[in-house]
Structure formats: structure tokens, C-alpha cells
Amino acid sequence: MTDRSTVLFLAHTGQVSGAEKVLLDLIDEAQRRGHDTVVACPAGPLADRLPGTARHIRIDELGLGGQRGAARGVAAMRMFGRWVTAARAVRTIAQAPGTATVVNSLFALPVARFARPTRGASWLVHDTMTSLKQRLVVRFARPAVRVAVSVSDATAEPLRTAGLEVVVSHNGVPWPVPRFGGELHTPPVVGMLALLTPWKGHRVLLDAVAALPDIRVELAGGSFPGDREYVAELHERASRPDLTGRVEFLGHTDSEAALQRWDVVVSASTSPEAGPLSVLEAMSHGLPVIGTDHGGTHDFLRDGAGILVEPGNATDLAAALSAVIGDATRRRTIGESARYRVASCHDIRETLPALLRELIS
């Protein structure tokens, strides 16, 4: 328990992906525990889904976007200005006695540095730190970070190397839930639930399925404005003769409804994920998941709870898809192992209260 009465959540985007789903769950949990909640985030789907009892402070998008070359330098300067403006908007609350400040994303961290919360900020880490850009943001914001709460062991290590105080508290999903899968659809359907952004690896999946006739692909998820070129590239790839008519872009959709239509779920991220919620959701329903062998995806799928493949390797992914689609016994065995792992380690009734405690204690 804690004697703090207000929790201030900072988010860099108004879109909703796995990280924002966790944030929404945390807001609900904080309110159930009797805390006032204030959420600083841009307008968009995230703000639209906030509970009516949460106070919303509208800020601008804080990410860098998809600019290249000289335009990227200009975008970085503008982003710096948005960090300062957002900090001014939340500073009074962050510095009020009894406020716990929780940063939900890497690009919101500098806002905490400028806002100077009285007791520091806790950072809920949804990204594995691998790039120079990430390291620079963390180095700048580190003086404001009281603790980094990592959702997987794989993500915690580079943060400790960067000199942060780190604890691990795993993500969770609702449990128990119905089991999906069983008899294959005709034709079999491979699904991917992720924002359409380059590092999620959609192109790798499309190249893999191009080598496998009579398999359909459904891509569920929206996109950031800066990723328009990438989305156009995906549509162009899907229109080629080796894939034409076999790929559907679902956009924002209910994850459970999508999972009921899929036979296999793929997480093809080319950079390590911290703890992909979409993987846990698929595992909870007993669907076989093929994921790239790094980050939190490795932690989730190891020891037979899924299939791990080399990041960025379309040939490796195609072989794994062919093998699991062609073997009903293997699909069933993987699904059973996956459901057991969720039940024993990722039941949100246990993980969510523990995560909130780490963030605001």
C-alpha cells in the first residue's frame, strides 16, 4: 500500500498498442485502489478510451516521427520543444506532495526530466534499449528516474548497464479465457497483431508467406502518421503476384475477434520487444505463436511454449510456419504449454497489482 493520493501517467503517443493497453489497465487499477489519476497524452484513441473519472491533460505527440536526412534534425528540435511544453503542462501536479509520476514510454522520459517531479519518476519500460537514439534519451532523462520497471528480464540488463535502478515485473493478460484453434481454417490464416511500423517485421512475414501457397495473412493494427511510407510499401508488397489476394489489412480491430479467425500468430519484430502483449494474448487462447528469438519474446516462448526463429530471416520463418501448420499434434502441444505459462506466470489478476505497486511504492 502507499500513502500517495495522485498518480500522474505520462505517455508520448495518442495511439493504442500493447504499451497503451497496459497503461489503461494500470489507470483502472489505480482508481480501484483509491488513487486520483491524471493522464498526460496527445489526443487520439488513447485519450478517447480513458475512464471518465481520469483527468486528461492534452499534450502534443512526443516521438521523433519518420523524417529522414536534414528534416530529421529539424524534427528533433521540434520534439525537444514539445518535451519542454509538456513538462510545463504537468509540472504543478508532478511537484505536488503525494504525487507518483509514472512514465509509460521512452519518448516521454525527458518530460519528467524537465518537470522535475518531487520524488522522481518511475519508468515502465516497454522497449528494449538497443539503439544510440534510445541510449541518448535515457542518458538525458536518467536524473529524473527513480526506478525503471522492466516487463521482462531480457530488457532489464541494458538498463542496469546504463546505471538505472531496475526491478522486473511481468505483464499479464486476462485468465482464464476460452481456447481457440483446433481444426485449421480453409485456407489456413496467419495473423499478426502489431502497429504497422518498420521494426515490427511485417515485411519479413509477407516475404515468408510469399513462399507458402494457399496461406492467408491478416495484419491487425493501425499506424503512426510518420510511417505512411512503410504502410504504402506493405500494401505494394501485398499486391505482387506471389501474394495478391492473400493479404488483408484489418486496421484497428478487437484482438480477441481477430485471434478467433487465426490458426497461427506471428511476432516478427526485428528489434527486441520488451514483453509483447499480443504474444501473451495469443498464448492465453492456446494459439501457436512463432516469434523472433530475442527480448521478452524469447522469455515468453522458450521451453516449448512457442516457436522461436531468427530475427529478420524470412526463410526461417517460412519453414516454421510450414511445420506448425502441417502438424496438428504440435499445434495442440504448443497451445497447451502456452496456456500453462500464462496461467502460472501472467495472470493479470496477480501481475497488474504487483506492477502498480512497483511503480508507485
Tab-separated table of C-alpha atoms in Angstrom:
chain	number	residue	atom	x	y	z
A	1	MET	CA	0.000	0.000	0.000
A	2	THR	CA	1.037	3.626	-0.438
A	3	ASP	CA	0.066	6.948	1.127
A	4	ARG	CA	0.154	8.781	-2.199
A	5	SER	CA	-3.192	10.022	-3.413
A	6	THR	CA	-2.463	11.020	-7.042
A	7	VAL	CA	-0.827	9.094	-9.885
A	8	LEU	CA	0.342	11.091	-12.906
A	9	PHE	CA	0.821	8.992	-16.052
A	10	LEU	CA	2.891	10.349	-18.969
A	11	ALA	CA	2.538	8.884	-22.485
A	12	HIS	CA	4.197	10.075	-25.679
A	13	THR	CA	1.504	8.966	-28.146
A	14	GLY	CA	-2.249	9.085	-28.523
A	15	GLN	CA	-2.325	5.758	-30.379
A	16	VAL	CA	-3.129	2.461	-28.664
A	17	SER	CA	-0.801	-0.506	-28.937
A	18	GLY	CA	0.327	-3.020	-26.327
A	19	ALA	CA	2.056	-0.408	-24.151
A	20	GLU	CA	-1.043	1.763	-24.022
A	21	LYS	CA	-3.256	-1.225	-23.217
A	22	VAL	CA	-1.070	-1.836	-20.171
A	23	LEU	CA	-1.380	1.848	-19.284
A	24	LEU	CA	-5.173	1.723	-19.455
A	25	ASP	CA	-5.185	-1.325	-17.175
A	26	LEU	CA	-2.907	0.481	-14.710
A	27	ILE	CA	-5.213	3.512	-14.655
A	28	ASP	CA	-8.165	1.272	-13.817
A	29	GLU	CA	-6.160	-0.500	-11.109
A	30	ALA	CA	-5.002	2.797	-9.595
A	31	GLN	CA	-8.577	4.015	-9.408
A	32	ARG	CA	-9.710	0.757	-7.817
A	33	ARG	CA	-7.033	1.370	-5.178
A	34	GLY	CA	-8.494	4.796	-4.437
A	35	HIS	CA	-5.959	6.999	-6.233
A	36	ASP	CA	-6.808	10.049	-8.289
A	37	THR	CA	-5.427	9.620	-11.798
A	38	VAL	CA	-4.110	12.242	-14.206
A	39	VAL	CA	-3.039	11.234	-17.720
A	40	ALA	CA	-0.910	13.461	-19.940
A	41	CYS	CA	-1.083	12.225	-23.529
A	42	PRO	CA	-1.930	13.513	-27.017
A	43	ALA	CA	-5.462	13.482	-28.367
A	44	GLY	CA	-6.442	10.276	-30.111
A	45	PRO	CA	-7.633	6.743	-29.402
A	46	LEU	CA	-5.809	6.582	-26.062
A	47	ALA	CA	-7.474	9.729	-24.719
A	48	ASP	CA	-10.824	8.512	-26.046
A	49	ARG	CA	-10.512	5.318	-24.012
A	50	LEU	CA	-9.631	6.964	-20.707
A	51	PRO	CA	-12.207	6.452	-17.943
A	52	GLY	CA	-14.380	9.463	-17.309
A	53	THR	CA	-13.008	9.706	-13.773
A	54	ALA	CA	-9.446	10.256	-15.019
A	55	ARG	CA	-8.256	13.786	-15.680
A	56	HIS	CA	-6.741	14.218	-19.141
A	57	ILE	CA	-4.025	16.780	-19.872
A	58	ARG	CA	-3.625	17.140	-23.605
A	59	ILE	CA	-0.050	17.347	-24.874
A	60	ASP	CA	1.483	17.065	-28.351
A	61	GLU	CA	2.938	13.866	-29.821
A	62	LEU	CA	6.410	13.459	-28.352
A	63	GLY	CA	8.004	10.985	-30.775
A	64	LEU	CA	10.513	11.781	-33.492
A	65	GLY	CA	8.416	10.611	-36.433
A	66	GLY	CA	9.626	9.135	-39.705
A	67	GLN	CA	11.576	12.060	-41.137
A	68	ARG	CA	14.925	11.476	-42.818
A	69	GLY	CA	18.016	13.496	-43.609
A	70	ALA	CA	18.006	17.203	-42.772
A	71	ALA	CA	14.297	17.063	-41.959
A	72	ARG	CA	15.092	14.675	-39.117
A	73	GLY	CA	17.290	17.304	-37.446
A	74	VAL	CA	14.503	19.859	-37.637
A	75	ALA	CA	12.057	17.290	-36.249
A	76	ALA	CA	14.398	16.592	-33.328
A	77	MET	CA	14.479	20.289	-32.419
A	78	ARG	CA	10.698	20.470	-32.532
A	79	MET	CA	10.453	17.347	-30.400
A	80	PHE	CA	12.709	18.989	-27.807
A	81	GLY	CA	10.333	21.958	-27.723
A	82	ARG	CA	7.342	19.641	-27.248
A	83	TRP	CA	9.085	17.993	-24.292
A	84	VAL	CA	9.511	21.388	-22.632
A	85	THR	CA	5.907	22.414	-23.334
A	86	ALA	CA	4.545	19.126	-21.982
A	87	ALA	CA	6.658	19.491	-18.846
A	88	ARG	CA	5.161	22.917	-18.182
A	89	ALA	CA	1.678	21.420	-18.502
A	90	VAL	CA	2.298	18.760	-15.830
A	91	ARG	CA	4.901	20.377	-13.548
A	92	THR	CA	2.468	21.605	-10.876
A	93	ILE	CA	0.953	18.158	-10.492
A	94	ALA	CA	4.301	16.343	-10.668
A	95	GLN	CA	5.724	18.511	-7.906
A	96	ALA	CA	2.656	18.333	-5.642
A	97	PRO	CA	3.136	16.435	-2.372
A	98	GLY	CA	1.915	12.868	-2.685
A	99	THR	CA	2.041	12.593	-6.492
A	100	ALA	CA	3.574	9.485	-8.014
A	101	THR	CA	4.790	10.122	-11.576
A	102	VAL	CA	4.761	7.149	-13.955
A	103	VAL	CA	6.332	7.436	-17.419
A	104	ASN	CA	4.848	4.921	-19.845
A	105	SER	CA	7.206	5.347	-22.794
A	106	LEU	CA	10.779	6.190	-23.724
A	107	PHE	CA	9.987	9.456	-25.522
A	108	ALA	CA	8.029	10.775	-22.546
A	109	LEU	CA	11.052	10.365	-20.248
A	110	PRO	CA	12.517	13.839	-20.991
A	111	VAL	CA	9.208	15.379	-19.913
A	112	ALA	CA	9.892	14.011	-16.446
A	113	ARG	CA	13.398	15.492	-16.515
A	114	PHE	CA	12.007	18.946	-17.313
A	115	ALA	CA	9.018	18.627	-14.949
A	116	ARG	CA	11.276	17.640	-12.002
A	117	PRO	CA	8.773	15.508	-10.014
A	118	THR	CA	9.412	15.855	-6.302
A	119	ARG	CA	10.129	12.176	-5.691
A	120	GLY	CA	11.409	11.326	-9.140
A	121	ALA	CA	9.611	9.319	-11.787
A	122	SER	CA	9.186	5.609	-12.306
A	123	TRP	CA	9.609	4.425	-15.889
A	124	LEU	CA	7.526	1.500	-17.125
A	125	VAL	CA	9.847	0.052	-19.764
A	126	HIS	CA	8.115	-1.274	-22.876
A	127	ASP	CA	11.163	-1.045	-25.168
A	128	THR	CA	14.423	-2.958	-25.151
A	129	MET	CA	17.259	-0.422	-25.306
A	130	THR	CA	19.334	-1.279	-28.376
A	131	SER	CA	19.880	1.928	-30.377
A	132	LEU	CA	22.024	5.023	-29.880
A	133	LYS	CA	18.881	7.172	-30.027
A	134	GLN	CA	17.362	5.261	-27.117
A	135	ARG	CA	20.577	5.435	-25.085
A	136	LEU	CA	20.817	9.201	-25.582
A	137	VAL	CA	17.242	9.759	-24.408
A	138	VAL	CA	17.820	7.581	-21.345
A	139	ARG	CA	21.118	9.319	-20.531
A	140	PHE	CA	19.418	12.714	-20.687
A	141	ALA	CA	16.441	11.691	-18.562
A	142	ARG	CA	18.269	9.472	-16.055
A	143	PRO	CA	18.493	12.114	-13.267
A	144	ALA	CA	14.681	12.148	-13.053
A	145	VAL	CA	14.211	8.360	-12.989
A	146	ARG	CA	13.731	6.880	-9.534
A	147	VAL	CA	13.306	3.330	-10.817
A	148	ALA	CA	12.895	1.558	-14.137
A	149	VAL	CA	10.272	-1.190	-14.010
A	150	SER	CA	11.019	-3.699	-16.775
A	151	VAL	CA	8.401	-6.148	-18.016
A	152	SER	CA	10.987	-8.823	-18.860
A	153	ASP	CA	14.388	-9.994	-17.675
A	154	ALA	CA	15.870	-9.538	-21.147
A	155	THR	CA	15.004	-5.846	-21.135
A	156	ALA	CA	16.327	-5.200	-17.640
A	157	GLU	CA	20.002	-5.909	-18.302
A	158	PRO	CA	20.875	-2.986	-20.650
A	159	LEU	CA	19.102	-0.629	-18.227
A	160	ARG	CA	21.271	-1.796	-15.341
A	161	THR	CA	24.318	-1.291	-17.542
A	162	ALA	CA	23.121	2.295	-18.108
A	163	GLY	CA	23.191	2.875	-14.336
A	164	LEU	CA	19.453	2.753	-13.614
A	165	GLU	CA	17.814	1.132	-10.607
A	166	VAL	CA	15.774	-1.680	-12.172
A	167	VAL	CA	13.104	-4.102	-10.999
A	168	VAL	CA	11.304	-6.710	-13.122
A	169	SER	CA	7.514	-7.006	-13.021
A	170	HIS	CA	5.911	-9.054	-15.771
A	171	ASN	CA	2.963	-8.182	-17.991
A	172	GLY	CA	-0.252	-10.146	-17.674
A	173	VAL	CA	-3.437	-10.876	-19.598
A	174	PRO	CA	-6.931	-11.938	-18.545
A	175	TRP	CA	-7.183	-15.522	-17.342
A	176	PRO	CA	-8.931	-17.911	-17.669
A	177	VAL	CA	-10.091	-17.421	-21.274
A	178	PRO	CA	-11.541	-19.773	-23.926
A	179	ARG	CA	-9.214	-21.861	-26.017
A	180	PHE	CA	-9.129	-21.091	-29.750
A	181	GLY	CA	-7.571	-23.024	-32.597
A	182	GLY	CA	-8.084	-26.698	-33.393
A	183	GLU	CA	-9.094	-27.526	-36.944
A	184	LEU	CA	-7.401	-25.291	-39.500
A	185	HIS	CA	-9.376	-22.753	-41.444
A	186	THR	CA	-9.575	-23.272	-45.205
A	187	PRO	CA	-7.190	-21.851	-46.245
A	188	PRO	CA	-5.087	-21.542	-43.054
A	189	VAL	CA	-4.831	-17.995	-41.682
A	190	VAL	CA	-1.659	-16.493	-40.198
A	191	GLY	CA	-2.200	-13.376	-38.107
A	192	MET	CA	-0.074	-10.593	-36.736
A	193	LEU	CA	-1.253	-8.057	-34.160
A	194	ALA	CA	1.074	-5.041	-34.169
A	195	LEU	CA	1.293	-1.415	-35.212
A	196	LEU	CA	2.372	-1.039	-38.831
A	197	THR	CA	5.839	0.295	-38.103
A	198	PRO	CA	9.100	-0.998	-39.652
A	199	TRP	CA	10.700	-2.757	-36.693
A	200	LYS	CA	7.631	-4.942	-36.144
A	201	GLY	CA	8.728	-7.056	-39.127
A	202	HIS	CA	5.581	-7.205	-41.264
A	203	ARG	CA	7.724	-7.246	-44.409
A	204	VAL	CA	9.552	-10.344	-43.148
A	205	LEU	CA	6.223	-12.115	-42.630
A	206	LEU	CA	4.976	-11.192	-46.101
A	207	ASP	CA	8.190	-12.439	-47.708
A	208	ALA	CA	7.869	-15.692	-45.751
A	209	VAL	CA	4.247	-16.310	-46.737
A	210	ALA	CA	5.022	-15.498	-50.372
A	211	ALA	CA	6.886	-18.826	-50.461
A	212	LEU	CA	3.908	-20.723	-48.994
A	213	PRO	CA	0.924	-21.068	-51.346
A	214	ASP	CA	-2.626	-21.383	-50.027
A	215	ILE	CA	-1.997	-19.446	-46.801
A	216	ARG	CA	-3.744	-16.184	-45.988
A	217	VAL	CA	-2.339	-13.345	-43.873
A	218	GLU	CA	-4.236	-10.847	-41.728
A	219	LEU	CA	-2.397	-7.818	-40.323
A	220	ALA	CA	-4.236	-6.187	-37.420
A	221	GLY	CA	-3.127	-2.783	-36.174
A	222	GLY	CA	-3.048	0.894	-37.024
A	223	SER	CA	-0.025	3.065	-37.783
A	224	PHE	CA	1.711	6.269	-36.777
A	225	PRO	CA	1.483	9.261	-39.158
A	226	GLY	CA	5.260	9.094	-39.688
A	227	ASP	CA	5.023	5.541	-41.033
A	228	ARG	CA	2.896	6.289	-44.110
A	229	GLU	CA	5.695	5.314	-46.499
A	230	TYR	CA	6.190	1.993	-44.748
A	231	VAL	CA	2.467	1.233	-44.850
A	232	ALA	CA	2.437	2.019	-48.567
A	233	GLU	CA	5.392	-0.349	-49.052
A	234	LEU	CA	3.498	-3.129	-47.292
A	235	HIS	CA	0.444	-2.630	-49.491
A	236	GLU	CA	2.657	-2.661	-52.582
A	237	ARG	CA	4.346	-5.899	-51.453
A	238	ALA	CA	0.968	-7.489	-50.775
A	239	SER	CA	-0.223	-6.631	-54.301
A	240	ARG	CA	2.527	-8.576	-56.074
A	241	PRO	CA	1.602	-11.815	-57.879
A	242	ASP	CA	3.086	-14.094	-55.206
A	243	LEU	CA	0.751	-12.613	-52.561
A	244	THR	CA	-2.114	-10.946	-54.393
A	245	GLY	CA	-5.492	-11.710	-52.839
A	246	ARG	CA	-3.922	-13.391	-49.806
A	247	VAL	CA	-3.230	-10.407	-47.512
A	248	GLU	CA	-5.793	-8.349	-45.604
A	249	PHE	CA	-5.074	-5.202	-43.586
A	250	LEU	CA	-7.575	-5.088	-40.729
A	251	GLY	CA	-6.554	-1.775	-39.149
A	252	HIS	CA	-7.617	-1.245	-35.539
A	253	THR	CA	-9.696	-4.247	-34.543
A	254	ASP	CA	-10.719	-6.198	-31.464
A	255	SER	CA	-7.837	-8.538	-30.687
A	256	GLU	CA	-9.985	-11.401	-29.433
A	257	ALA	CA	-12.173	-11.314	-32.539
A	258	ALA	CA	-9.054	-11.429	-34.716
A	259	LEU	CA	-7.490	-14.293	-32.768
A	260	GLN	CA	-10.608	-16.423	-33.290
A	261	ARG	CA	-10.027	-16.226	-37.057
A	262	TRP	CA	-6.340	-17.184	-36.922
A	263	ASP	CA	-4.574	-20.539	-36.896
A	264	VAL	CA	-1.052	-19.284	-36.168
A	265	VAL	CA	0.136	-15.973	-34.698
A	266	VAL	CA	3.444	-14.377	-35.659
A	267	SER	CA	5.555	-11.800	-33.814
A	268	ALA	CA	8.283	-10.937	-36.322
A	269	SER	CA	9.910	-7.920	-34.651
A	270	THR	CA	13.395	-7.248	-35.977
A	271	SER	CA	14.387	-5.382	-32.788
A	272	PRO	CA	13.864	-6.988	-29.370
A	273	GLU	CA	10.451	-6.496	-27.788
A	274	ALA	CA	10.318	-5.950	-24.038
A	275	GLY	CA	7.191	-8.002	-23.345
A	276	PRO	CA	4.775	-8.094	-26.296
A	277	LEU	CA	1.213	-8.202	-25.021
A	278	SER	CA	-0.049	-9.595	-28.326
A	279	VAL	CA	2.093	-12.703	-27.813
A	280	LEU	CA	0.656	-13.290	-24.339
A	281	GLU	CA	-2.893	-12.767	-25.615
A	282	ALA	CA	-2.420	-15.391	-28.318
A	283	MET	CA	-0.761	-17.782	-25.864
A	284	SER	CA	-3.632	-17.437	-23.401
A	285	HIS	CA	-6.050	-18.702	-26.055
A	286	GLY	CA	-3.811	-21.636	-26.936
A	287	LEU	CA	-2.829	-20.457	-30.406
A	288	PRO	CA	0.670	-21.444	-31.544
A	289	VAL	CA	2.941	-18.395	-31.686
A	290	ILE	CA	6.059	-18.048	-33.822
A	291	GLY	CA	8.281	-15.244	-32.556
A	292	THR	CA	11.734	-13.843	-33.078
A	293	ASP	CA	14.374	-15.180	-30.719
A	294	HIS	CA	15.265	-12.119	-28.666
A	295	GLY	CA	13.974	-9.875	-25.887
A	296	GLY	CA	10.822	-10.651	-23.995
A	297	THR	CA	9.514	-12.782	-26.875
A	298	HIS	CA	12.242	-15.315	-26.097
A	299	ASP	CA	11.268	-15.277	-22.420
A	300	PHE	CA	7.605	-15.944	-23.253
A	301	LEU	CA	8.071	-18.683	-25.864
A	302	ARG	CA	11.057	-20.607	-24.502
A	303	ASP	CA	10.851	-24.259	-23.428
A	304	GLY	CA	8.145	-25.252	-25.878
A	305	ALA	CA	5.574	-22.517	-25.229
A	306	GLY	CA	6.062	-21.322	-28.823
A	307	ILE	CA	8.460	-21.452	-31.747
A	308	LEU	CA	11.484	-19.138	-31.925
A	309	VAL	CA	13.069	-18.073	-35.212
A	310	GLU	CA	15.997	-15.895	-36.242
A	311	PRO	CA	15.061	-12.177	-36.418
A	312	GLY	CA	14.709	-10.854	-39.949
A	313	ASN	CA	15.029	-14.301	-41.569
A	314	ALA	CA	12.065	-14.882	-43.886
A	315	THR	CA	13.306	-18.354	-44.860
A	316	ASP	CA	13.482	-19.437	-41.227
A	317	LEU	CA	10.010	-18.041	-40.591
A	318	ALA	CA	8.553	-19.769	-43.666
A	319	ALA	CA	9.955	-23.121	-42.517
A	320	ALA	CA	8.470	-22.668	-39.042
A	321	LEU	CA	5.066	-21.711	-40.482
A	322	SER	CA	5.051	-24.710	-42.808
A	323	ALA	CA	5.996	-27.072	-39.984
A	324	VAL	CA	3.397	-25.907	-37.465
A	325	ILE	CA	0.559	-25.603	-39.984
A	326	GLY	CA	1.251	-29.139	-41.161
A	327	ASP	CA	1.287	-30.746	-37.693
A	328	ALA	CA	-1.928	-30.709	-35.649
A	329	THR	CA	-0.321	-32.511	-32.709
A	330	ARG	CA	2.432	-29.919	-32.479
A	331	ARG	CA	-0.061	-27.065	-32.604
A	332	ARG	CA	-2.040	-28.622	-29.757
A	333	THR	CA	1.066	-29.305	-27.647
A	334	ILE	CA	2.390	-25.772	-28.093
A	335	GLY	CA	-1.005	-24.329	-27.215
A	336	GLU	CA	-1.196	-26.359	-24.004
A	337	SER	CA	2.295	-25.246	-22.932
A	338	ALA	CA	1.455	-21.642	-23.754
A	339	ARG	CA	-1.734	-21.659	-21.694
A	340	TYR	CA	0.064	-23.213	-18.747
A	341	ARG	CA	2.716	-20.475	-18.855
A	342	VAL	CA	0.093	-17.723	-18.908
A	343	ALA	CA	-1.834	-19.323	-16.050
A	344	SER	CA	1.258	-19.738	-13.889
A	345	CYS	CA	3.183	-16.521	-14.678
A	346	HIS	CA	0.997	-13.966	-16.489
A	347	ASP	CA	-2.439	-13.907	-14.875
A	348	ILE	CA	-3.320	-10.208	-14.869
A	349	ARG	CA	-5.187	-10.556	-11.566
A	350	GLU	CA	-1.779	-11.068	-9.982
A	351	THR	CA	0.601	-9.203	-12.304
A	352	LEU	CA	-1.311	-5.902	-12.500
A	353	PRO	CA	-1.444	-5.114	-8.749
A	354	ALA	CA	2.222	-6.113	-8.470
A	355	LEU	CA	3.166	-3.846	-11.375
A	356	LEU	CA	1.322	-0.861	-9.897
A	357	ARG	CA	2.987	-1.398	-6.518
A	358	GLU	CA	6.446	-1.333	-8.090
A	359	LEU	CA	5.616	1.850	-9.982
A	360	ILE	CA	4.171	3.951	-7.134
A	361	SER	CA	5.618	2.499	-3.929
